[in-house]
């Protein structure tokens, strides 16, 4: 059985919990307090971070790498596109998402970053998401008509917009509608921790 070491408010861990519930197989989630990390976390992950996935002698870290493994190990429903061209595009979008949005999320998650950096990060995330918003007028999901791993990867940020105090432009309505579509998925709801549920009322 797979075991996921997961932070109860960690957006990266939420991605992996979401995929585990989408697959509907047996797994175990171990909650990790990131302010009081267990000693074995640094043994499993040289960056000493969650999420970490353990399955027998396999230990994986990095949320997107964990999620691709789960997707290949349990192919139904398939969350990475089956077609190599679309899969290539999907990976590129994931890469850009990490570089342009989630590097800023990490600034907001790190209590040691300066207030000035946090303000700048909030503003840049708001602008980036507002630019992305019009594409959801024509597309149901990020890659088109099909829900995919790329939607999984973005969803923890969308869930935290109010919690992070991120302001979106007036043209962001299609993005918010898209976010609600993701939030209604059974697996999304099941994957939320009580602390994450409390982030939105
Ligand atoms: N790029 C990593 C980021 C993981 C990450 O930043 N985890 C945070 C919690 S949200 C963590 O473990 N922080 C504790 C620390 O860095 O000491 C991923 O995608 O898994």
GROMACS .gro file of C-alpha atoms and ligand atoms in nm:
model
  221
    1UNK     CA    1   0.000   0.000   0.000
    2UNK     CA    2   0.114   0.355  -0.067
    3UNK     CA    3   0.178   0.592   0.220
    4UNK     CA    4   0.174   0.967   0.168
    5UNK     CA    5   0.346   1.195   0.417
    6UNK     CA    6   0.137   1.506   0.383
    7UNK     CA    7   0.121   1.854   0.534
    8UNK     CA    8  -0.228   1.942   0.655
    9UNK     CA    9  -0.218   2.290   0.499
   10UNK     CA   10   0.047   2.220   0.232
   11UNK     CA   11  -0.071   2.300  -0.123
   12UNK     CA   12   0.181   2.056  -0.272
   13UNK     CA   13   0.059   1.774  -0.048
   14UNK     CA   14  -0.299   1.861  -0.142
   15UNK     CA   15  -0.214   1.789  -0.507
   16UNK     CA   16  -0.108   1.433  -0.415
   17UNK     CA   17  -0.404   1.372  -0.185
   18UNK     CA   18  -0.634   1.486  -0.470
   19UNK     CA   19  -0.479   1.235  -0.716
   20UNK     CA   20  -0.492   0.949  -0.462
   21UNK     CA   21  -0.865   1.008  -0.412
   22UNK     CA   22  -0.926   1.039  -0.790
   23UNK     CA   23  -0.780   0.690  -0.830
   24UNK     CA   24  -0.997   0.540  -0.558
   25UNK     CA   25  -0.747   0.276  -0.444
   26UNK     CA   26  -0.619   0.195  -0.094
   27UNK     CA   27  -0.362   0.430   0.055
   28UNK     CA   28  -0.258   0.572   0.386
   29UNK     CA   29  -0.204   0.940   0.465
   30UNK     CA   30   0.031   1.037   0.746
   31UNK     CA   31  -0.016   1.394   0.861
   32UNK     CA   32   0.312   1.576   0.914
   33UNK     CA   33   0.343   1.889   1.125
   34UNK     CA   34   0.587   2.093   0.916
   35UNK     CA   35   0.681   2.299   1.222
   36UNK     CA   36   0.777   1.983   1.408
   37UNK     CA   37   0.897   1.748   1.135
   38UNK     CA   38   0.964   1.380   1.212
   39UNK     CA   39   1.333   1.291   1.193
   40UNK     CA   40   1.282   1.035   0.916
   41UNK     CA   41   1.150   1.302   0.676
   42UNK     CA   42   1.504   1.426   0.603
   43UNK     CA   43   1.612   1.065   0.545
   44UNK     CA   44   1.336   1.016   0.288
   45UNK     CA   45   1.363   1.358   0.124
   46UNK     CA   46   1.697   1.545   0.117
   47UNK     CA   47   1.499   1.871   0.100
   48UNK     CA   48   1.321   1.769   0.424
   49UNK     CA   49   0.982   1.862   0.281
   50UNK     CA   50   0.639   1.712   0.233
   51UNK     CA   51   0.486   1.552   0.035
   52UNK     CA   52   0.672   1.220   0.031
   53UNK     CA   53   0.528   0.898  -0.111
   54UNK     CA   54   0.647   0.558   0.008
   55UNK     CA   55   0.557   0.229  -0.157
   56UNK     CA   56   0.762  -0.070  -0.039
   57UNK     CA   57   1.124   0.028  -0.116
   58UNK     CA   58   1.031   0.321  -0.341
   59UNK     CA   59   1.050   0.669  -0.190
   60UNK     CA   60   0.945   0.967  -0.399
   61UNK     CA   61   0.925   1.339  -0.330
   62UNK     CA   62   0.819   1.645  -0.539
   63UNK     CA   63   0.442   1.659  -0.583
   64UNK     CA   64   0.437   1.644  -0.964
   65UNK     CA   65   0.678   1.347  -0.971
   66UNK     CA   66   0.470   1.165  -0.709
   67UNK     CA   67   0.153   1.234  -0.905
   68UNK     CA   68   0.293   1.107  -1.235
   69UNK     CA   69   0.402   0.786  -1.058
   70UNK     CA   70   0.056   0.732  -0.905
   71UNK     CA   71  -0.099   0.800  -1.245
   72UNK     CA   72   0.118   0.539  -1.417
   73UNK     CA   73   0.085   0.285  -1.137
   74UNK     CA   74  -0.297   0.314  -1.133
   75UNK     CA   75  -0.390   0.414  -1.489
   76UNK     CA   76  -0.767   0.458  -1.433
   77UNK     CA   77  -0.879   0.729  -1.463
   78UNK     CA   78  -0.575   0.848  -1.656
   79UNK     CA   79  -0.482   1.201  -1.551
   80UNK     CA   80  -0.182   1.271  -1.777
   81UNK     CA   81  -0.294   1.295  -2.141
   82UNK     CA   82  -0.254   0.967  -2.331
   83UNK     CA   83  -0.137   1.134  -2.650
   84UNK     CA   84   0.239   1.216  -2.649
   85UNK     CA   85   0.185   1.561  -2.803
   86UNK     CA   86  -0.071   1.658  -2.540
   87UNK     CA   87   0.143   1.500  -2.268
   88UNK     CA   88   0.439   1.710  -2.381
   89UNK     CA   89   0.221   2.022  -2.373
   90UNK     CA   90   0.089   1.925  -2.031
   91UNK     CA   91   0.438   1.885  -1.887
   92UNK     CA   92   0.536   2.224  -2.024
   93UNK     CA   93   0.234   2.385  -1.859
   94UNK     CA   94   0.325   2.212  -1.530
   95UNK     CA   95   0.681   2.343  -1.561
   96UNK     CA   96   0.563   2.700  -1.624
   97UNK     CA   97   0.313   2.674  -1.340
   98UNK     CA   98   0.594   2.584  -1.099
   99UNK     CA   99   0.826   2.859  -1.227
  100UNK     CA  100   0.573   3.138  -1.260
  101UNK     CA  101   0.312   3.067  -0.990
  102UNK     CA  102   0.415   2.806  -0.734
  103UNK     CA  103   0.760   2.958  -0.674
  104UNK     CA  104   0.555   3.257  -0.551
  105UNK     CA  105   0.324   3.031  -0.349
  106UNK     CA  106   0.636   2.911  -0.169
  107UNK     CA  107   0.714   3.271  -0.073
  108UNK     CA  108   0.364   3.299   0.080
  109UNK     CA  109   0.398   2.963   0.259
  110UNK     CA  110   0.736   3.052   0.411
  111UNK     CA  111   0.683   3.252   0.730
  112UNK     CA  112   1.041   3.382   0.711
  113UNK     CA  113   1.001   3.578   0.386
  114UNK     CA  114   0.975   3.956   0.417
  115UNK     CA  115   0.644   4.136   0.405
  116UNK     CA  116   0.764   4.320   0.093
  117UNK     CA  117   0.833   3.992  -0.088
  118UNK     CA  118   0.495   3.856   0.018
  119UNK     CA  119   0.313   4.163  -0.117
  120UNK     CA  120   0.502   4.130  -0.446
  121UNK     CA  121   0.428   3.756  -0.466
  122UNK     CA  122   0.053   3.813  -0.406
  123UNK     CA  123   0.042   4.077  -0.676
  124UNK     CA  124   0.232   3.865  -0.930
  125UNK     CA  125   0.008   3.561  -0.866
  126UNK     CA  126  -0.303   3.779  -0.907
  127UNK     CA  127  -0.174   3.918  -1.236
  128UNK     CA  128  -0.068   3.575  -1.366
  129UNK     CA  129  -0.405   3.417  -1.287
  130UNK     CA  130  -0.597   3.711  -1.433
  131UNK     CA  131  -0.402   3.668  -1.760
  132UNK     CA  132  -0.492   3.298  -1.761
  133UNK     CA  133  -0.862   3.360  -1.696
  134UNK     CA  134  -0.995   3.433  -2.051
  135UNK     CA  135  -0.886   3.086  -2.172
  136UNK     CA  136  -1.157   2.938  -1.948
  137UNK     CA  137  -1.429   3.112  -2.153
  138UNK     CA  138  -1.366   2.857  -2.428
  139UNK     CA  139  -1.201   2.569  -2.241
  140UNK     CA  140  -1.362   2.366  -1.964
  141UNK     CA  141  -1.021   2.264  -1.827
  142UNK     CA  142  -0.661   2.378  -1.872
  143UNK     CA  143  -0.583   2.139  -2.160
  144UNK     CA  144  -0.929   2.163  -2.321
  145UNK     CA  145  -1.234   1.942  -2.259
  146UNK     CA  146  -1.069   1.685  -2.034
  147UNK     CA  147  -0.988   1.717  -1.665
  148UNK     CA  148  -0.616   1.639  -1.619
  149UNK     CA  149  -0.318   1.640  -1.384
  150UNK     CA  150  -0.261   2.003  -1.480
  151UNK     CA  151  -0.594   2.100  -1.322
  152UNK     CA  152  -0.496   1.901  -1.012
  153UNK     CA  153  -0.168   2.094  -0.988
  154UNK     CA  154  -0.332   2.438  -1.005
  155UNK     CA  155  -0.629   2.364  -0.777
  156UNK     CA  156  -0.462   2.413  -0.433
  157UNK     CA  157  -0.372   2.770  -0.531
  158UNK     CA  158  -0.727   2.845  -0.647
  159UNK     CA  159  -0.859   2.707  -0.316
  160UNK     CA  160  -0.629   2.946  -0.125
  161UNK     CA  161  -0.704   3.273  -0.312
  162UNK     CA  162  -0.886   3.434  -0.015
  163UNK     CA  163  -0.661   3.266   0.241
  164UNK     CA  164  -0.353   3.417   0.069
  165UNK     CA  165  -0.542   3.744   0.011
  166UNK     CA  166  -0.483   3.738  -0.364
  167UNK     CA  167  -0.683   3.988  -0.565
  168UNK     CA  168  -0.786   3.907  -0.922
  169UNK     CA  169  -0.876   4.150  -1.200
  170UNK     CA  170  -1.234   4.209  -1.320
  171UNK     CA  171  -1.181   3.973  -1.613
  172UNK     CA  172  -1.117   3.673  -1.387
  173UNK     CA  173  -1.479   3.549  -1.372
  174UNK     CA  174  -1.421   3.250  -1.609
  175UNK     CA  175  -1.132   3.134  -1.389
  176UNK     CA  176  -1.349   3.145  -1.076
  177UNK     CA  177  -1.621   2.948  -1.254
  178UNK     CA  178  -1.361   2.691  -1.358
  179UNK     CA  179  -1.234   2.675  -0.998
  180UNK     CA  180  -1.585   2.598  -0.868
  181UNK     CA  181  -1.608   2.313  -1.123
  182UNK     CA  182  -1.290   2.160  -0.976
  183UNK     CA  183  -1.399   2.220  -0.614
  184UNK     CA  184  -1.718   2.019  -0.678
  185UNK     CA  185  -1.529   1.701  -0.769
  186UNK     CA  186  -1.583   1.426  -0.515
  187UNK     CA  187  -1.208   1.349  -0.493
  188UNK     CA  188  -1.125   1.716  -0.440
  189UNK     CA  189  -1.365   1.736  -0.145
  190UNK     CA  190  -1.248   1.404   0.004
  191UNK     CA  191  -0.885   1.514  -0.018
  192UNK     CA  192  -0.936   1.833   0.185
  193UNK     CA  193  -0.806   1.827   0.542
  194UNK     CA  194  -1.015   1.997   0.815
  195UNK     CA  195  -0.758   2.280   0.817
  196UNK     CA  196  -0.801   2.329   0.441
  197UNK     CA  197  -1.181   2.320   0.469
  198UNK     CA  198  -1.152   2.609   0.716
  199UNK     CA  199  -0.967   2.819   0.455
  200UNK     CA  200  -1.292   2.884   0.266
  201UNK     CA  201  -1.634   2.932   0.411
  202LIG     N1  202   0.843   2.151  -0.488
  202LIG     C1  203   0.794   2.078  -0.373
  202LIG     C2  204   0.753   2.177  -0.267
  202LIG     C3  205   0.720   2.114  -0.133
  202LIG     C4  206   0.709   2.215  -0.020
  202LIG     O1  207   0.739   2.334  -0.038
  202LIG     N2  208   0.665   2.168   0.096
  202LIG     C5  209   0.659   2.253   0.214
  202LIG     C6  210   0.518   2.252   0.277
  202LIG     S1  211   0.397   2.319   0.170
  202LIG     C7  212   0.749   2.199   0.325
  202LIG     O2  213   0.763   2.080   0.344
  202LIG     N3  214   0.810   2.293   0.399
  202LIG     C8  215   0.891   2.261   0.511
  202LIG     C9  216   1.031   2.309   0.491
  202LIG     O3  217   1.068   2.350   0.379
  202LIG     O4  218   1.106   2.306   0.589
  202LIG    C10  219   0.679   1.986  -0.419
  202LIG     O5  220   0.618   2.013  -0.523
  202LIG     O6  221   0.655   1.884  -0.354
   0.00000   0.00000   0.00000
